[in-house]
Amino acid sequence: MKKLVLTFLLFTSVLGLSQEDNEVYSESLEQQIKTLGLTGETKEIFIEISNIYHEKMMNIREGEGSKISKIKELKSLQSNKNNEMKKLLNNNQYKAFKKLQKQNRSMLKDRYKQNNKS
């Protein structure tokens, strides 16, 4: 149950993204590339995968449907992206990628809490 609540908080904050977040996305992507030490073809494929999934996430966010259905779609989307990244990245890079995801989740939860203070 706790995991479901945390997932809900994460994706609720994702669903509340604004246009400003495209800049945040770009900065985050550059930071990920730097942290993971990506170069050449791996870097290009990483950017391509990230952009594809970012666009899909934004389409879900802006689409119709309940928050719960959007959360389920986003969770599935994240799983698919992780599978692609696991194939692309070496073991150490993938571990670092997952760590970055965890940090981003924490940041989004904090942001959600700040935006929803009474």
CSV table of N, CA and C in Angstrom, one decimal:
chain,number,residue,atom,x,y,z
A,1,MET,N,0.8,-1.2,0.0
A,1,MET,CA,0.0,0.0,0.0
A,1,MET,C,0.9,1.3,0.0
A,2,LYS,N,1.9,1.2,0.8
A,2,LYS,CA,2.8,2.4,0.9
A,2,LYS,C,3.5,2.6,-0.5
A,3,LYS,N,3.8,1.6,-1.1
A,3,LYS,CA,4.5,1.7,-2.5
A,3,LYS,C,3.5,2.3,-3.5
A,4,LEU,N,2.2,1.9,-3.4
A,4,LEU,CA,1.2,2.5,-4.2
A,4,LEU,C,1.0,4.0,-4.0
A,5,VAL,N,1.0,4.4,-2.7
A,5,VAL,CA,0.9,5.8,-2.4
A,5,VAL,C,2.1,6.6,-2.9
A,6,LEU,N,3.3,6.1,-2.7
A,6,LEU,CA,4.5,6.8,-3.2
A,6,LEU,C,4.5,6.9,-4.8
A,7,THR,N,4.0,5.8,-5.4
A,7,THR,CA,3.9,5.8,-6.9
A,7,THR,C,2.9,6.9,-7.3
A,8,PHE,N,1.8,6.9,-6.6
A,8,PHE,CA,0.7,7.9,-6.9
A,8,PHE,C,1.3,9.3,-6.7
A,9,LEU,N,2.0,9.6,-5.6
A,9,LEU,CA,2.6,10.9,-5.4
A,9,LEU,C,3.6,11.3,-6.6
A,10,LEU,N,4.4,10.3,-6.9
A,10,LEU,CA,5.4,10.5,-8.0
A,10,LEU,C,4.7,10.9,-9.3
A,11,PHE,N,3.7,10.1,-9.7
A,11,PHE,CA,3.1,10.4,-11.0
A,11,PHE,C,2.1,11.5,-10.9
A,12,THR,N,1.6,11.8,-9.8
A,12,THR,CA,0.7,13.0,-9.7
A,12,THR,C,1.6,14.3,-9.9
A,13,SER,N,2.8,14.2,-9.4
A,13,SER,CA,3.6,15.4,-9.6
A,13,SER,C,4.1,15.4,-11.1
A,14,VAL,N,4.3,14.3,-11.7
A,14,VAL,CA,4.6,14.3,-13.1
A,14,VAL,C,3.5,14.8,-13.9
A,15,LEU,N,2.3,14.4,-13.5
A,15,LEU,CA,1.1,14.9,-14.3
A,15,LEU,C,0.9,16.4,-14.2
A,16,GLY,N,1.5,17.0,-13.2
A,16,GLY,CA,1.3,18.4,-13.0
A,16,GLY,C,2.5,19.3,-13.6
A,17,LEU,N,3.2,18.7,-14.5
A,17,LEU,CA,4.4,19.4,-15.1
A,17,LEU,C,3.9,20.6,-15.9
A,18,SER,N,4.7,21.6,-16.0
A,18,SER,CA,4.4,22.8,-16.8
A,18,SER,C,5.4,22.9,-18.0
A,19,GLN,N,5.2,23.9,-18.8
A,19,GLN,CA,6.1,24.1,-19.9
A,19,GLN,C,7.5,24.4,-19.5
A,20,GLU,N,7.7,25.0,-18.3
A,20,GLU,CA,9.0,25.3,-17.8
A,20,GLU,C,9.8,24.0,-17.6
A,21,ASP,N,9.1,22.9,-17.5
A,21,ASP,CA,9.7,21.6,-17.2
A,21,ASP,C,10.5,21.1,-18.4
A,22,ASN,N,10.2,21.6,-19.6
A,22,ASN,CA,11.0,21.2,-20.8
A,22,ASN,C,12.4,21.7,-20.6
A,23,GLU,N,12.6,22.8,-20.0
A,23,GLU,CA,14.0,23.3,-19.7
A,23,GLU,C,14.6,22.4,-18.7
A,24,VAL,N,13.8,22.1,-17.6
A,24,VAL,CA,14.3,21.2,-16.6
A,24,VAL,C,14.7,19.9,-17.2
A,25,TYR,N,13.8,19.4,-18.1
A,25,TYR,CA,14.1,18.1,-18.7
A,25,TYR,C,15.4,18.1,-19.5
A,26,SER,N,15.6,19.2,-20.2
A,26,SER,CA,16.9,19.3,-21.0
A,26,SER,C,18.1,19.4,-20.1
A,27,GLU,N,18.0,20.1,-19.0
A,27,GLU,CA,19.1,20.2,-18.1
A,27,GLU,C,19.3,18.8,-17.4
A,28,SER,N,18.3,18.2,-17.1
A,28,SER,CA,18.4,16.9,-16.4
A,28,SER,C,19.0,15.9,-17.4
A,29,LEU,N,18.6,15.9,-18.6
A,29,LEU,CA,19.2,15.0,-19.6
A,29,LEU,C,20.7,15.2,-19.8
A,30,GLU,N,21.1,16.5,-19.8
A,30,GLU,CA,22.5,16.8,-20.0
A,30,GLU,C,23.3,16.3,-18.7
A,31,GLN,N,22.7,16.4,-17.6
A,31,GLN,CA,23.3,16.0,-16.3
A,31,GLN,C,23.5,14.5,-16.3
A,32,GLN,N,22.4,13.8,-16.8
A,32,GLN,CA,22.5,12.3,-16.8
A,32,GLN,C,23.6,11.9,-17.8
A,33,ILE,N,23.7,12.5,-18.9
A,33,ILE,CA,24.7,12.1,-19.9
A,33,ILE,C,26.1,12.3,-19.3
A,34,LYS,N,26.3,13.4,-18.6
A,34,LYS,CA,27.6,13.7,-18.0
A,34,LYS,C,27.9,12.7,-16.8
A,35,THR,N,26.9,12.5,-16.0
A,35,THR,CA,27.1,11.6,-14.8
A,35,THR,C,27.4,10.2,-15.3
A,36,LEU,N,26.7,9.7,-16.4
A,36,LEU,CA,26.9,8.4,-16.9
A,36,LEU,C,28.1,8.2,-17.8
A,37,GLY,N,28.7,9.4,-18.1
A,37,GLY,CA,29.9,9.4,-19.0
A,37,GLY,C,29.6,8.9,-20.4
A,38,LEU,N,28.5,9.2,-20.9
A,38,LEU,CA,28.1,8.8,-22.3
A,38,LEU,C,28.8,9.6,-23.4
A,39,THR,N,29.2,8.9,-24.4
A,39,THR,CA,29.8,9.5,-25.6
A,39,THR,C,29.4,8.8,-26.8
A,40,GLY,N,29.6,9.4,-27.9
A,40,GLY,CA,29.4,8.8,-29.2
A,40,GLY,C,28.0,8.2,-29.5
A,41,GLU,N,28.0,7.1,-30.0
A,41,GLU,CA,26.7,6.4,-30.4
A,41,GLU,C,25.8,6.1,-29.2
A,42,THR,N,26.4,5.7,-28.1
A,42,THR,CA,25.7,5.5,-26.9
A,42,THR,C,24.9,6.7,-26.4
A,43,LYS,N,25.6,7.8,-26.5
A,43,LYS,CA,25.0,9.1,-26.1
A,43,LYS,C,23.8,9.4,-27.0
A,44,GLU,N,24.0,9.3,-28.3
A,44,GLU,CA,23.0,9.6,-29.2
A,44,GLU,C,21.7,8.7,-29.0
A,45,ILE,N,22.0,7.4,-28.8
A,45,ILE,CA,20.8,6.5,-28.6
A,45,ILE,C,20.2,6.8,-27.3
A,46,PHE,N,20.9,7.1,-26.2
A,46,PHE,CA,20.4,7.5,-24.9
A,46,PHE,C,19.5,8.7,-25.1
A,47,ILE,N,19.9,9.7,-25.8
A,47,ILE,CA,19.1,11.0,-26.0
A,47,ILE,C,17.8,10.6,-26.8
A,48,GLU,N,18.0,9.8,-27.8
A,48,GLU,CA,16.8,9.4,-28.6
A,48,GLU,C,15.8,8.7,-27.8
A,49,ILE,N,16.2,7.7,-27.0
A,49,ILE,CA,15.3,6.9,-26.1
A,49,ILE,C,14.6,7.9,-25.1
A,50,SER,N,15.4,8.7,-24.5
A,50,SER,CA,14.9,9.6,-23.5
A,50,SER,C,13.9,10.6,-24.1
A,51,ASN,N,14.2,11.1,-25.3
A,51,ASN,CA,13.2,12.0,-25.9
A,51,ASN,C,11.9,11.3,-26.3
A,52,ILE,N,12.0,10.1,-26.8
A,52,ILE,CA,10.8,9.4,-27.2
A,52,ILE,C,10.0,9.2,-26.0
A,53,TYR,N,10.6,8.7,-24.9
A,53,TYR,CA,9.8,8.4,-23.7
A,53,TYR,C,9.3,9.7,-23.0
A,54,HIS,N,10.0,10.8,-23.1
A,54,HIS,CA,9.6,12.1,-22.6
A,54,HIS,C,8.3,12.5,-23.3
A,55,GLU,N,8.4,12.4,-24.6
A,55,GLU,CA,7.2,12.8,-25.4
A,55,GLU,C,6.0,11.9,-25.1
A,56,LYS,N,6.2,10.7,-25.0
A,56,LYS,CA,5.1,9.8,-24.6
A,56,LYS,C,4.5,10.1,-23.3
A,57,MET,N,5.4,10.5,-22.3
A,57,MET,CA,5.0,10.8,-21.0
A,57,MET,C,4.1,12.1,-21.0
A,58,MET,N,4.6,13.1,-21.8
A,58,MET,CA,3.8,14.3,-21.9
A,58,MET,C,2.5,14.1,-22.6
A,59,ASN,N,2.4,13.2,-23.6
A,59,ASN,CA,1.2,12.9,-24.2
A,59,ASN,C,0.2,12.2,-23.3
A,60,ILE,N,0.7,11.3,-22.4
A,60,ILE,CA,-0.2,10.7,-21.4
A,60,ILE,C,-0.7,11.8,-20.4
A,61,ARG,N,0.2,12.7,-20.0
A,61,ARG,CA,-0.1,13.7,-19.1
A,61,ARG,C,-1.2,14.6,-19.6
A,62,GLU,N,-1.1,15.0,-20.9
A,62,GLU,CA,-2.1,15.9,-21.5
A,62,GLU,C,-3.3,15.2,-22.0
A,63,GLY,N,-3.3,13.8,-22.1
A,63,GLY,CA,-4.4,13.1,-22.6
A,63,GLY,C,-5.5,13.0,-21.7
A,64,GLU,N,-6.6,12.3,-22.1
A,64,GLU,CA,-7.8,12.1,-21.3
A,64,GLU,C,-7.6,10.8,-20.5
A,65,GLY,N,-8.4,10.8,-19.5
A,65,GLY,CA,-8.4,9.6,-18.6
A,65,GLY,C,-8.2,10.0,-17.2
A,66,SER,N,-8.5,9.1,-16.3
A,66,SER,CA,-8.4,9.3,-14.9
A,66,SER,C,-6.9,9.4,-14.5
A,67,LYS,N,-6.7,9.9,-13.3
A,67,LYS,CA,-5.3,10.0,-12.8
A,67,LYS,C,-4.8,8.5,-12.6
A,68,ILE,N,-5.6,7.7,-12.1
A,68,ILE,CA,-5.2,6.3,-11.9
A,68,ILE,C,-4.8,5.6,-13.2
A,69,SER,N,-5.6,5.8,-14.2
A,69,SER,CA,-5.2,5.2,-15.5
A,69,SER,C,-3.9,5.8,-16.1
A,70,LYS,N,-3.7,7.1,-15.9
A,70,LYS,CA,-2.5,7.7,-16.3
A,70,LYS,C,-1.3,7.2,-15.5
A,71,ILE,N,-1.5,7.0,-14.2
A,71,ILE,CA,-0.4,6.4,-13.4
A,71,ILE,C,0.0,5.1,-13.9
A,72,LYS,N,-1.0,4.2,-14.2
A,72,LYS,CA,-0.7,2.9,-14.7
A,72,LYS,C,0.0,3.0,-16.0
A,73,GLU,N,-0.4,3.8,-16.9
A,73,GLU,CA,0.3,4.0,-18.2
A,73,GLU,C,1.7,4.5,-18.0
A,74,LEU,N,1.9,5.5,-17.1
A,74,LEU,CA,3.2,6.0,-16.9
A,74,LEU,C,4.2,4.9,-16.2
A,75,LYS,N,3.6,4.1,-15.4
A,75,LYS,CA,4.4,3.1,-14.7
A,75,LYS,C,4.9,2.1,-15.8
A,76,SER,N,4.0,1.7,-16.7
A,76,SER,CA,4.3,0.8,-17.7
A,76,SER,C,5.4,1.4,-18.7
A,77,LEU,N,5.2,2.6,-19.0
A,77,LEU,CA,6.1,3.4,-19.8
A,77,LEU,C,7.5,3.4,-19.2
A,78,GLN,N,7.6,3.7,-17.9
A,78,GLN,CA,8.8,3.7,-17.2
A,78,GLN,C,9.5,2.4,-17.2
A,79,SER,N,8.8,1.3,-17.0
A,79,SER,CA,9.3,0.0,-17.1
A,79,SER,C,9.9,-0.3,-18.5
A,80,ASN,N,9.2,0.1,-19.5
A,80,ASN,CA,9.7,-0.2,-20.9
A,80,ASN,C,11.0,0.6,-21.1
A,81,LYS,N,11.0,1.9,-20.7
A,81,LYS,CA,12.2,2.7,-20.8
A,81,LYS,C,13.4,2.1,-20.1
A,82,ASN,N,13.1,1.6,-18.9
A,82,ASN,CA,14.2,1.0,-18.1
A,82,ASN,C,14.8,-0.2,-18.8
A,83,ASN,N,13.9,-1.0,-19.4
A,83,ASN,CA,14.3,-2.2,-20.2
A,83,ASN,C,15.2,-1.8,-21.3
A,84,GLU,N,14.9,-0.8,-22.0
A,84,GLU,CA,15.7,-0.3,-23.2
A,84,GLU,C,17.0,0.2,-22.7
A,85,MET,N,17.0,1.0,-21.6
A,85,MET,CA,18.3,1.5,-21.0
A,85,MET,C,19.2,0.4,-20.5
A,86,LYS,N,18.6,-0.6,-20.0
A,86,LYS,CA,19.4,-1.8,-19.5
A,86,LYS,C,20.1,-2.4,-20.6
A,87,LYS,N,19.5,-2.5,-21.8
A,87,LYS,CA,20.2,-3.1,-23.0
A,87,LYS,C,21.3,-2.1,-23.5
A,88,LEU,N,21.1,-0.8,-23.4
A,88,LEU,CA,22.0,0.1,-23.9
A,88,LEU,C,23.2,0.3,-23.1
A,89,LEU,N,23.0,0.5,-21.8
A,89,LEU,CA,24.1,0.9,-20.8
A,89,LEU,C,24.8,-0.4,-20.3
A,90,ASN,N,26.1,-0.2,-19.9
A,90,ASN,CA,26.8,-1.2,-19.2
A,90,ASN,C,26.2,-1.3,-17.8
A,91,ASN,N,26.7,-2.3,-17.0
A,91,ASN,CA,26.1,-2.6,-15.7
A,91,ASN,C,26.3,-1.4,-14.8
A,92,ASN,N,27.5,-0.8,-14.7
A,92,ASN,CA,27.8,0.3,-13.9
A,92,ASN,C,27.0,1.6,-14.3
A,93,GLN,N,26.8,1.8,-15.6
A,93,GLN,CA,26.0,2.9,-16.0
A,93,GLN,C,24.6,2.8,-15.7
A,94,TYR,N,24.1,1.5,-15.8
A,94,TYR,CA,22.7,1.3,-15.5
A,94,TYR,C,22.4,1.5,-14.0
A,95,LYS,N,23.3,1.0,-13.2
A,95,LYS,CA,23.2,1.3,-11.7
A,95,LYS,C,23.1,2.8,-11.4
A,96,ALA,N,24.0,3.5,-12.1
A,96,ALA,CA,24.0,5.0,-11.9
A,96,ALA,C,22.7,5.6,-12.4
A,97,PHE,N,22.2,5.1,-13.5
A,97,PHE,CA,21.0,5.6,-14.1
A,97,PHE,C,19.8,5.4,-13.1
A,98,LYS,N,19.8,4.2,-12.5
A,98,LYS,CA,18.7,3.9,-11.6
A,98,LYS,C,18.8,4.8,-10.3
A,99,LYS,N,20.0,5.1,-9.9
A,99,LYS,CA,20.3,6.0,-8.8
A,99,LYS,C,19.8,7.4,-9.1
A,100,LEU,N,20.0,7.8,-10.3
A,100,LEU,CA,19.6,9.1,-10.8
A,100,LEU,C,18.0,9.2,-10.8
A,101,GLN,N,17.4,8.1,-11.2
A,101,GLN,CA,15.9,8.0,-11.2
A,101,GLN,C,15.4,8.2,-9.8
A,102,LYS,N,16.0,7.5,-8.9
A,102,LYS,CA,15.6,7.6,-7.5
A,102,LYS,C,15.7,9.0,-7.0
A,103,GLN,N,16.8,9.7,-7.3
A,103,GLN,CA,17.0,11.1,-6.9
A,103,GLN,C,15.9,12.0,-7.5
A,104,ASN,N,15.6,11.7,-8.7
A,104,ASN,CA,14.6,12.5,-9.4
A,104,ASN,C,13.2,12.3,-8.8
A,105,ARG,N,12.9,11.0,-8.4
A,105,ARG,CA,11.7,10.8,-7.7
A,105,ARG,C,11.6,11.5,-6.4
A,106,SER,N,12.7,11.5,-5.7
A,106,SER,CA,12.7,12.3,-4.4
A,106,SER,C,12.5,13.7,-4.6
A,107,MET,N,13.1,14.3,-5.6
A,107,MET,CA,13.0,15.7,-6.0
A,107,MET,C,11.5,16.0,-6.4
A,108,LEU,N,10.9,15.1,-7.1
A,108,LEU,CA,9.5,15.3,-7.6
A,108,LEU,C,8.6,15.3,-6.4
A,109,LYS,N,8.8,14.3,-5.4
A,109,LYS,CA,8.0,14.2,-4.3
A,109,LYS,C,8.1,15.5,-3.4
A,110,ASP,N,9.3,16.0,-3.3
A,110,ASP,CA,9.5,17.3,-2.5
A,110,ASP,C,8.8,18.4,-3.2
A,111,ARG,N,8.9,18.5,-4.5
A,111,ARG,CA,8.2,19.5,-5.3
A,111,ARG,C,6.7,19.4,-5.1
A,112,TYR,N,6.2,18.2,-5.2
A,112,TYR,CA,4.7,18.0,-5.0
A,112,TYR,C,4.3,18.5,-3.7
A,113,LYS,N,5.0,18.1,-2.6
A,113,LYS,CA,4.7,18.6,-1.3
A,113,LYS,C,4.7,20.1,-1.2
A,114,GLN,N,5.7,20.7,-1.8
A,114,GLN,CA,5.7,22.2,-1.7
A,114,GLN,C,4.6,22.8,-2.5
A,115,ASN,N,4.2,22.3,-3.6
A,115,ASN,CA,3.1,22.8,-4.4
A,115,ASN,C,1.8,22.6,-3.8
A,116,ASN,N,1.7,21.7,-2.9
A,116,ASN,CA,0.3,21.3,-2.3
A,116,ASN,C,0.2,21.7,-0.8
A,117,LYS,N,1.1,22.6,-0.4
A,117,LYS,CA,1.0,23.0,1.0
A,117,LYS,C,-0.3,23.9,1.1
A,118,SER,N,-0.9,23.8,2.3
A,118,SER,CA,-2.1,24.6,2.5
A,118,SER,C,-1.8,26.0,2.9
